[in-house]
PDB file of C-alpha atoms in Angstrom:
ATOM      1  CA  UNK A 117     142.069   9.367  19.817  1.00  0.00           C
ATOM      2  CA  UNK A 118     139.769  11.401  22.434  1.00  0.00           C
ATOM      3  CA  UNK A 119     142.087  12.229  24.799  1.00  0.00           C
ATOM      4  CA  UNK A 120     144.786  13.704  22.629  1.00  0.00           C
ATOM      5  CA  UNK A 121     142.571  16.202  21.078  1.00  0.00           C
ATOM      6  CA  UNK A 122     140.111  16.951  23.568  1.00  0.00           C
ATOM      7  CA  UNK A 123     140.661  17.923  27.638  1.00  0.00           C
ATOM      8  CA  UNK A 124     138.845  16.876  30.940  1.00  0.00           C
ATOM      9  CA  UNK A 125     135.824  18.061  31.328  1.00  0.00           C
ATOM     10  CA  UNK A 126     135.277  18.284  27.105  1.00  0.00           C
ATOM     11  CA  UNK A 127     132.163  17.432  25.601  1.00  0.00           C
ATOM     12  CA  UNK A 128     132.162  15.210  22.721  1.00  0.00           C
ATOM     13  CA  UNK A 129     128.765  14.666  20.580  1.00  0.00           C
ATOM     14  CA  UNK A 130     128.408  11.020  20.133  1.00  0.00           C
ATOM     15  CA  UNK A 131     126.950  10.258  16.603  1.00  0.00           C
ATOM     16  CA  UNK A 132     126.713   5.921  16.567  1.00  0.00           C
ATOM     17  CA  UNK A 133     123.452   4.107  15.909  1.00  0.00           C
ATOM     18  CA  UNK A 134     123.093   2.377  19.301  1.00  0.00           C
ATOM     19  CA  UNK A 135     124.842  -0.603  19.513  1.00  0.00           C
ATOM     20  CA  UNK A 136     127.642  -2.937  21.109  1.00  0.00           C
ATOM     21  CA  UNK A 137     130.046  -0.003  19.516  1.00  0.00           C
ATOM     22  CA  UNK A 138     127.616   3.154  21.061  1.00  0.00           C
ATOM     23  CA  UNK A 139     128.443   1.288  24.323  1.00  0.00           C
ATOM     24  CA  UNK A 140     132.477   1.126  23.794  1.00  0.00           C
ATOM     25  CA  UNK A 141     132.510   4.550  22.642  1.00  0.00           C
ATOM     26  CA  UNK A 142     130.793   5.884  25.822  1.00  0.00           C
ATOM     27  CA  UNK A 143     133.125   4.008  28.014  1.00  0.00           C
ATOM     28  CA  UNK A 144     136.140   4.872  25.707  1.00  0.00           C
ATOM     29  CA  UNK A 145     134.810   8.695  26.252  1.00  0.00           C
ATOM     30  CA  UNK A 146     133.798   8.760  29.989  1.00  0.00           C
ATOM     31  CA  UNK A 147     137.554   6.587  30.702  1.00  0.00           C
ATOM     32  CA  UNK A 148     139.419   9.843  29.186  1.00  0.00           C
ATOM     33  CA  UNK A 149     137.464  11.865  31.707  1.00  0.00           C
ATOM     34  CA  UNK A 150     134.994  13.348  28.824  1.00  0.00           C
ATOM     35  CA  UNK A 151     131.419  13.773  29.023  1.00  0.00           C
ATOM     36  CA  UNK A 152     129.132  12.740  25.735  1.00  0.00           C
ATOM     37  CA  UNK A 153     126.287  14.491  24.250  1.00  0.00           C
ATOM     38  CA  UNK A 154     124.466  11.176  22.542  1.00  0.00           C
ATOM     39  CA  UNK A 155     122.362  12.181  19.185  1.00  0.00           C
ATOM     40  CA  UNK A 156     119.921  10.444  17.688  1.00  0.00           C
ATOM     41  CA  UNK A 157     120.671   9.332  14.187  1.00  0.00           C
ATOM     42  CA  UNK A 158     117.541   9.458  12.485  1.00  0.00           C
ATOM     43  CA  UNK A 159     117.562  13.187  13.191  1.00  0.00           C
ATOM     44  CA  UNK A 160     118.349  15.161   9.706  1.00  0.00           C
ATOM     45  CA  UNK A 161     121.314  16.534   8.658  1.00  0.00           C
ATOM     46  CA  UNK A 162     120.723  20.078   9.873  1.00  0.00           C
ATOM     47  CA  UNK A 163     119.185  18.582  12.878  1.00  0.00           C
ATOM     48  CA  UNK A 164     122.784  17.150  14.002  1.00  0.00           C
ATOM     49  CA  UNK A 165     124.524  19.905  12.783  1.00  0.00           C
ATOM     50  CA  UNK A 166     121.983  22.569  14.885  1.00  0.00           C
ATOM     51  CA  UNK A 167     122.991  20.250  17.924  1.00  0.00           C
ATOM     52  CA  UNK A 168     126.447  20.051  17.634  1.00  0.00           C
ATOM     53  CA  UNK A 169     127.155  23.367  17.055  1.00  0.00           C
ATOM     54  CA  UNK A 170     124.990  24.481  20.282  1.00  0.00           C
ATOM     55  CA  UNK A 171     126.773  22.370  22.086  1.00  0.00           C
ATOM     56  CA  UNK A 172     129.796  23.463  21.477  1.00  0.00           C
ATOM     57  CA  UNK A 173     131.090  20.275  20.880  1.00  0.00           C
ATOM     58  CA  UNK A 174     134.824  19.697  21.217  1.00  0.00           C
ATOM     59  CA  UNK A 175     134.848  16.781  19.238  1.00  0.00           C
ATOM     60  CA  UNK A 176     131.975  14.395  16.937  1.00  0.00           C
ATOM     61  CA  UNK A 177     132.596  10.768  17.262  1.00  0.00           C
ATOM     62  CA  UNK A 178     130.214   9.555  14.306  1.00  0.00           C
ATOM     63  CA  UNK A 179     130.026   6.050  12.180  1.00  0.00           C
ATOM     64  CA  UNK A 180     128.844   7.820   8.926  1.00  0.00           C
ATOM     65  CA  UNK A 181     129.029   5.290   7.050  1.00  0.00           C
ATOM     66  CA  UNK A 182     125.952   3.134   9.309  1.00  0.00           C
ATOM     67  CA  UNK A 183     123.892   6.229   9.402  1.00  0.00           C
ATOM     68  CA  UNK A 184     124.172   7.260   5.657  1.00  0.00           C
ATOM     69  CA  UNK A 185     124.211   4.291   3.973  1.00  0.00           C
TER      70      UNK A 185
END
């Protein structure tokens, strides 16, 4: 749920192989009034991390289970 743990204006880092369900998270995220930091998955690990963390992420939305499989 994005807009009970996050506030307008909230960045959330958006970690989904692109897809039909990249597209329904972005307009799940911008809906609640969030904005969405989109990284790539093929990045490494400390890659991601290194991004989300500068950031300053309030949330990760992420499909680990596509990207790590």
């Amino acid at each position: 749920d994005v807009a009970g743990s996050t506030h307008n204006g909230d960045l959330i880092s958006l970690l989904i192989p692109r897809s039909i369900s990249f597209v329904v998270a972005v307009c799940g995220i911008v809906l609640a009034g969030r904005a969405f930091l989109p990284i790539d998955v093929s990045f490494t690990r400390r890659v991601i991390a290194q991004r989300v963390v500068d950031s300053q992420s309030a949330a990760v939305w992420a499909v680990l289970s596509q990207i790590y499989s």
